[in-house]
Amino acid sequence: MYTEEMAKDVFKQVLTGLKYLHSKGVCHRDIKPQNLYITKSDSRVLILDYNVAKQRSEDGEFHMRTKTGTAAFSAPEIIGAACLDPYTEKVDVWSAGVVLFMLLSGHLPFLSENLPELV
């Protein structure tokens, strides 16, 4: 577990990174501790692994409907039964919130064995 001050610093950097990605039209879709790297030299947080990231299309929309990412960190709209409605880059913010919860408590906010497998 992290202290509140350490967790705040990590969370702020993750949100700053997501703000940058989203401003460039990229949605990561798999924010989780394993995809965050904290440098030893200056404690910078780097966001890694863009395998399931999605680029905004030319019409300015993401058009994301795919169930992807890591279920324990995925927003409800990704886990939803059919993904009928497209979801937005806000799913990254949900995942960042789950990471913050983990940093402060040492465990996931939801029981991961009850979550479905995603692509």
mmCIF file of the C-alpha atoms, coordinates in Angstrom:
data_MODEL
# 
_entry.id   MODEL 
# 
loop_
_atom_site.group_PDB 
_atom_site.id 
_atom_site.type_symbol 
_atom_site.label_atom_id 
_atom_site.label_alt_id 
_atom_site.label_comp_id 
_atom_site.label_asym_id 
_atom_site.label_entity_id 
_atom_site.label_seq_id 
_atom_site.pdbx_PDB_ins_code 
_atom_site.Cartn_x 
_atom_site.Cartn_y 
_atom_site.Cartn_z 
_atom_site.occupancy 
_atom_site.B_iso_or_equiv 
_atom_site.pdbx_formal_charge 
_atom_site.auth_seq_id 
_atom_site.auth_comp_id 
_atom_site.auth_asym_id 
_atom_site.auth_atom_id 
_atom_site.pdbx_PDB_model_num 
ATOM 1   C CA . MET A 1 1   ? 0.000   0.000   0.000   1.00 0.00 ? 1   MET A CA 1 
ATOM 2   C CA . TYR A 1 2   ? 1.018   3.556   -0.651  1.00 0.00 ? 2   TYR A CA 1 
ATOM 3   C CA . THR A 1 3   ? 0.713   6.508   1.670   1.00 0.00 ? 3   THR A CA 1 
ATOM 4   C CA . GLU A 1 4   ? -1.989  8.997   0.684   1.00 0.00 ? 4   GLU A CA 1 
ATOM 5   C CA . GLU A 1 5   ? 0.701   11.437  -0.472  1.00 0.00 ? 5   GLU A CA 1 
ATOM 6   C CA . MET A 1 6   ? 2.411   8.823   -2.675  1.00 0.00 ? 6   MET A CA 1 
ATOM 7   C CA . ALA A 1 7   ? -0.922  7.627   -4.095  1.00 0.00 ? 7   ALA A CA 1 
ATOM 8   C CA . LYS A 1 8   ? -1.936  11.216  -4.830  1.00 0.00 ? 8   LYS A CA 1 
ATOM 9   C CA . ASP A 1 9   ? 1.289   11.788  -6.767  1.00 0.00 ? 9   ASP A CA 1 
ATOM 10  C CA . VAL A 1 10  ? 0.899   8.591   -8.814  1.00 0.00 ? 10  VAL A CA 1 
ATOM 11  C CA . PHE A 1 11  ? -2.794  9.284   -9.485  1.00 0.00 ? 11  PHE A CA 1 
ATOM 12  C CA . LYS A 1 12  ? -2.108  12.868  -10.565 1.00 0.00 ? 12  LYS A CA 1 
ATOM 13  C CA . GLN A 1 13  ? 0.542   11.686  -13.015 1.00 0.00 ? 13  GLN A CA 1 
ATOM 14  C CA . VAL A 1 14  ? -1.736  8.979   -14.409 1.00 0.00 ? 14  VAL A CA 1 
ATOM 15  C CA . LEU A 1 15  ? -4.530  11.527  -14.935 1.00 0.00 ? 15  LEU A CA 1 
ATOM 16  C CA . THR A 1 16  ? -2.093  13.958  -16.555 1.00 0.00 ? 16  THR A CA 1 
ATOM 17  C CA . GLY A 1 17  ? -0.921  11.188  -18.890 1.00 0.00 ? 17  GLY A CA 1 
ATOM 18  C CA . LEU A 1 18  ? -4.494  10.248  -19.747 1.00 0.00 ? 18  LEU A CA 1 
ATOM 19  C CA . LYS A 1 19  ? -5.379  13.878  -20.404 1.00 0.00 ? 19  LYS A CA 1 
ATOM 20  C CA . TYR A 1 20  ? -2.492  14.028  -22.876 1.00 0.00 ? 20  TYR A CA 1 
ATOM 21  C CA . LEU A 1 21  ? -3.449  10.741  -24.563 1.00 0.00 ? 21  LEU A CA 1 
ATOM 22  C CA . HIS A 1 22  ? -7.084  11.780  -24.854 1.00 0.00 ? 22  HIS A CA 1 
ATOM 23  C CA . SER A 1 23  ? -6.089  15.183  -26.270 1.00 0.00 ? 23  SER A CA 1 
ATOM 24  C CA . LYS A 1 24  ? -4.183  13.301  -28.983 1.00 0.00 ? 24  LYS A CA 1 
ATOM 25  C CA . GLY A 1 25  ? -7.213  11.140  -29.730 1.00 0.00 ? 25  GLY A CA 1 
ATOM 26  C CA . VAL A 1 26  ? -5.994  7.960   -28.046 1.00 0.00 ? 26  VAL A CA 1 
ATOM 27  C CA . CYS A 1 27  ? -7.930  5.837   -25.555 1.00 0.00 ? 27  CYS A CA 1 
ATOM 28  C CA . HIS A 1 28  ? -5.696  3.333   -23.715 1.00 0.00 ? 28  HIS A CA 1 
ATOM 29  C CA . ARG A 1 29  ? -8.463  0.904   -22.582 1.00 0.00 ? 29  ARG A CA 1 
ATOM 30  C CA . ASP A 1 30  ? -6.226  -1.148  -20.243 1.00 0.00 ? 30  ASP A CA 1 
ATOM 31  C CA . ILE A 1 31  ? -5.078  1.105   -17.405 1.00 0.00 ? 31  ILE A CA 1 
ATOM 32  C CA . LYS A 1 32  ? -3.934  -1.128  -14.530 1.00 0.00 ? 32  LYS A CA 1 
ATOM 33  C CA . PRO A 1 33  ? -0.898  -1.291  -12.216 1.00 0.00 ? 33  PRO A CA 1 
ATOM 34  C CA . GLN A 1 34  ? 0.927   -3.707  -14.542 1.00 0.00 ? 34  GLN A CA 1 
ATOM 35  C CA . ASN A 1 35  ? 0.759   -1.059  -17.301 1.00 0.00 ? 35  ASN A CA 1 
ATOM 36  C CA . LEU A 1 36  ? 2.203   1.700   -15.140 1.00 0.00 ? 36  LEU A CA 1 
ATOM 37  C CA . TYR A 1 37  ? 5.942   2.061   -14.617 1.00 0.00 ? 37  TYR A CA 1 
ATOM 38  C CA . ILE A 1 38  ? 7.401   4.336   -11.961 1.00 0.00 ? 38  ILE A CA 1 
ATOM 39  C CA . THR A 1 39  ? 10.952  5.404   -12.751 1.00 0.00 ? 39  THR A CA 1 
ATOM 40  C CA . LYS A 1 40  ? 13.488  4.932   -9.971  1.00 0.00 ? 40  LYS A CA 1 
ATOM 41  C CA . SER A 1 41  ? 15.404  8.121   -10.685 1.00 0.00 ? 41  SER A CA 1 
ATOM 42  C CA . ASP A 1 42  ? 12.617  10.696  -10.477 1.00 0.00 ? 42  ASP A CA 1 
ATOM 43  C CA . SER A 1 43  ? 9.417   8.739   -9.670  1.00 0.00 ? 43  SER A CA 1 
ATOM 44  C CA . ARG A 1 44  ? 7.766   9.614   -12.974 1.00 0.00 ? 44  ARG A CA 1 
ATOM 45  C CA . VAL A 1 45  ? 4.824   7.442   -13.935 1.00 0.00 ? 45  VAL A CA 1 
ATOM 46  C CA . LEU A 1 46  ? 4.886   6.077   -17.470 1.00 0.00 ? 46  LEU A CA 1 
ATOM 47  C CA . ILE A 1 47  ? 1.842   4.505   -19.109 1.00 0.00 ? 47  ILE A CA 1 
ATOM 48  C CA . LEU A 1 48  ? 2.811   1.319   -20.971 1.00 0.00 ? 48  LEU A CA 1 
ATOM 49  C CA . ASP A 1 49  ? 1.242   -1.338  -23.245 1.00 0.00 ? 49  ASP A CA 1 
ATOM 50  C CA . TYR A 1 50  ? -0.907  0.158   -25.968 1.00 0.00 ? 50  TYR A CA 1 
ATOM 51  C CA . ASN A 1 51  ? -1.965  -3.197  -27.481 1.00 0.00 ? 51  ASN A CA 1 
ATOM 52  C CA . VAL A 1 52  ? -5.701  -2.505  -27.072 1.00 0.00 ? 52  VAL A CA 1 
ATOM 53  C CA . ALA A 1 53  ? -5.537  1.295   -27.422 1.00 0.00 ? 53  ALA A CA 1 
ATOM 54  C CA . LYS A 1 54  ? -7.893  2.907   -29.896 1.00 0.00 ? 54  LYS A CA 1 
ATOM 55  C CA . GLN A 1 55  ? -7.370  6.002   -32.039 1.00 0.00 ? 55  GLN A CA 1 
ATOM 56  C CA . ARG A 1 56  ? -10.245 8.456   -32.507 1.00 0.00 ? 56  ARG A CA 1 
ATOM 57  C CA . SER A 1 57  ? -11.624 8.243   -36.048 1.00 0.00 ? 57  SER A CA 1 
ATOM 58  C CA . GLU A 1 58  ? -11.694 11.089  -38.552 1.00 0.00 ? 58  GLU A CA 1 
ATOM 59  C CA . ASP A 1 59  ? -15.229 12.062  -37.505 1.00 0.00 ? 59  ASP A CA 1 
ATOM 60  C CA . GLY A 1 60  ? -13.912 12.816  -33.999 1.00 0.00 ? 60  GLY A CA 1 
ATOM 61  C CA . GLU A 1 61  ? -15.528 9.801   -32.323 1.00 0.00 ? 61  GLU A CA 1 
ATOM 62  C CA . PHE A 1 62  ? -13.971 6.628   -30.913 1.00 0.00 ? 62  PHE A CA 1 
ATOM 63  C CA . HIS A 1 63  ? -16.676 4.128   -31.990 1.00 0.00 ? 63  HIS A CA 1 
ATOM 64  C CA . MET A 1 64  ? -15.508 1.654   -29.333 1.00 0.00 ? 64  MET A CA 1 
ATOM 65  C CA . ARG A 1 65  ? -17.754 -1.314  -28.591 1.00 0.00 ? 65  ARG A CA 1 
ATOM 66  C CA . THR A 1 66  ? -15.214 -4.105  -28.060 1.00 0.00 ? 66  THR A CA 1 
ATOM 67  C CA . LYS A 1 67  ? -15.010 -5.883  -24.720 1.00 0.00 ? 67  LYS A CA 1 
ATOM 68  C CA . THR A 1 68  ? -11.300 -5.528  -24.098 1.00 0.00 ? 68  THR A CA 1 
ATOM 69  C CA . GLY A 1 69  ? -8.807  -4.793  -21.364 1.00 0.00 ? 69  GLY A CA 1 
ATOM 70  C CA . THR A 1 70  ? -8.626  -6.319  -17.893 1.00 0.00 ? 70  THR A CA 1 
ATOM 71  C CA . ALA A 1 71  ? -12.056 -6.956  -16.378 1.00 0.00 ? 71  ALA A CA 1 
ATOM 72  C CA . ALA A 1 72  ? -11.123 -5.995  -12.805 1.00 0.00 ? 72  ALA A CA 1 
ATOM 73  C CA . PHE A 1 73  ? -10.139 -2.509  -14.028 1.00 0.00 ? 73  PHE A CA 1 
ATOM 74  C CA . SER A 1 74  ? -12.705 -2.095  -16.816 1.00 0.00 ? 74  SER A CA 1 
ATOM 75  C CA . ALA A 1 75  ? -15.579 0.365   -16.688 1.00 0.00 ? 75  ALA A CA 1 
ATOM 76  C CA . PRO A 1 76  ? -19.140 -1.020  -16.546 1.00 0.00 ? 76  PRO A CA 1 
ATOM 77  C CA . GLU A 1 77  ? -19.827 0.032   -20.133 1.00 0.00 ? 77  GLU A CA 1 
ATOM 78  C CA . ILE A 1 78  ? -17.017 -2.265  -21.356 1.00 0.00 ? 78  ILE A CA 1 
ATOM 79  C CA . ILE A 1 79  ? -18.134 -5.210  -19.248 1.00 0.00 ? 79  ILE A CA 1 
ATOM 80  C CA . GLY A 1 80  ? -21.783 -4.684  -20.253 1.00 0.00 ? 80  GLY A CA 1 
ATOM 81  C CA . ALA A 1 81  ? -23.497 -7.648  -21.851 1.00 0.00 ? 81  ALA A CA 1 
ATOM 82  C CA . ALA A 1 82  ? -23.596 -6.498  -25.456 1.00 0.00 ? 82  ALA A CA 1 
ATOM 83  C CA . CYS A 1 83  ? -21.648 -3.226  -25.730 1.00 0.00 ? 83  CYS A CA 1 
ATOM 84  C CA . LEU A 1 84  ? -24.506 -1.946  -27.884 1.00 0.00 ? 84  LEU A CA 1 
ATOM 85  C CA . ASP A 1 85  ? -23.725 1.689   -27.202 1.00 0.00 ? 85  ASP A CA 1 
ATOM 86  C CA . PRO A 1 86  ? -20.234 2.912   -28.021 1.00 0.00 ? 86  PRO A CA 1 
ATOM 87  C CA . TYR A 1 87  ? -18.165 3.955   -25.031 1.00 0.00 ? 87  TYR A CA 1 
ATOM 88  C CA . THR A 1 88  ? -15.753 6.881   -24.741 1.00 0.00 ? 88  THR A CA 1 
ATOM 89  C CA . GLU A 1 89  ? -12.299 7.608   -23.396 1.00 0.00 ? 89  GLU A CA 1 
ATOM 90  C CA . LYS A 1 90  ? -13.918 8.061   -19.970 1.00 0.00 ? 90  LYS A CA 1 
ATOM 91  C CA . VAL A 1 91  ? -13.351 4.327   -19.460 1.00 0.00 ? 91  VAL A CA 1 
ATOM 92  C CA . ASP A 1 92  ? -9.682  5.176   -18.804 1.00 0.00 ? 92  ASP A CA 1 
ATOM 93  C CA . VAL A 1 93  ? -10.691 7.479   -15.945 1.00 0.00 ? 93  VAL A CA 1 
ATOM 94  C CA . TRP A 1 94  ? -12.735 4.675   -14.338 1.00 0.00 ? 94  TRP A CA 1 
ATOM 95  C CA . SER A 1 95  ? -9.693  2.381   -14.565 1.00 0.00 ? 95  SER A CA 1 
ATOM 96  C CA . ALA A 1 96  ? -7.470  5.047   -13.019 1.00 0.00 ? 96  ALA A CA 1 
ATOM 97  C CA . GLY A 1 97  ? -9.934  5.264   -10.120 1.00 0.00 ? 97  GLY A CA 1 
ATOM 98  C CA . VAL A 1 98  ? -9.651  1.510   -9.572  1.00 0.00 ? 98  VAL A CA 1 
ATOM 99  C CA . VAL A 1 99  ? -5.848  1.873   -9.536  1.00 0.00 ? 99  VAL A CA 1 
ATOM 100 C CA . LEU A 1 100 ? -6.153  4.645   -6.938  1.00 0.00 ? 100 LEU A CA 1 
ATOM 101 C CA . PHE A 1 101 ? -8.380  2.417   -4.791  1.00 0.00 ? 101 PHE A CA 1 
ATOM 102 C CA . MET A 1 102 ? -5.750  -0.328  -4.984  1.00 0.00 ? 102 MET A CA 1 
ATOM 103 C CA . LEU A 1 103 ? -2.931  2.040   -4.085  1.00 0.00 ? 103 LEU A CA 1 
ATOM 104 C CA . LEU A 1 104 ? -4.759  3.172   -0.967  1.00 0.00 ? 104 LEU A CA 1 
ATOM 105 C CA . SER A 1 105 ? -6.329  -0.102  0.179   1.00 0.00 ? 105 SER A CA 1 
ATOM 106 C CA . GLY A 1 106 ? -4.097  -2.839  -1.199  1.00 0.00 ? 106 GLY A CA 1 
ATOM 107 C CA . HIS A 1 107 ? -6.956  -4.703  -2.893  1.00 0.00 ? 107 HIS A CA 1 
ATOM 108 C CA . LEU A 1 108 ? -9.453  -4.425  -5.725  1.00 0.00 ? 108 LEU A CA 1 
ATOM 109 C CA . PRO A 1 109 ? -12.806 -2.736  -5.069  1.00 0.00 ? 109 PRO A CA 1 
ATOM 110 C CA . PHE A 1 110 ? -14.651 -5.681  -6.673  1.00 0.00 ? 110 PHE A CA 1 
ATOM 111 C CA . LEU A 1 111 ? -14.268 -9.441  -6.479  1.00 0.00 ? 111 LEU A CA 1 
ATOM 112 C CA . SER A 1 112 ? -12.392 -10.307 -9.650  1.00 0.00 ? 112 SER A CA 1 
ATOM 113 C CA . GLU A 1 113 ? -13.619 -13.944 -9.743  1.00 0.00 ? 113 GLU A CA 1 
ATOM 114 C CA . ASN A 1 114 ? -17.126 -12.625 -10.448 1.00 0.00 ? 114 ASN A CA 1 
ATOM 115 C CA . LEU A 1 115 ? -16.022 -10.682 -13.521 1.00 0.00 ? 115 LEU A CA 1 
ATOM 116 C CA . PRO A 1 116 ? -16.201 -12.039 -17.090 1.00 0.00 ? 116 PRO A CA 1 
ATOM 117 C CA . GLU A 1 117 ? -13.207 -12.700 -19.311 1.00 0.00 ? 117 GLU A CA 1 
ATOM 118 C CA . LEU A 1 118 ? -12.597 -9.932  -21.844 1.00 0.00 ? 118 LEU A CA 1 
ATOM 119 C CA . VAL A 1 119 ? -10.822 -10.122 -25.214 1.00 0.00 ? 119 VAL A CA 1 
# 
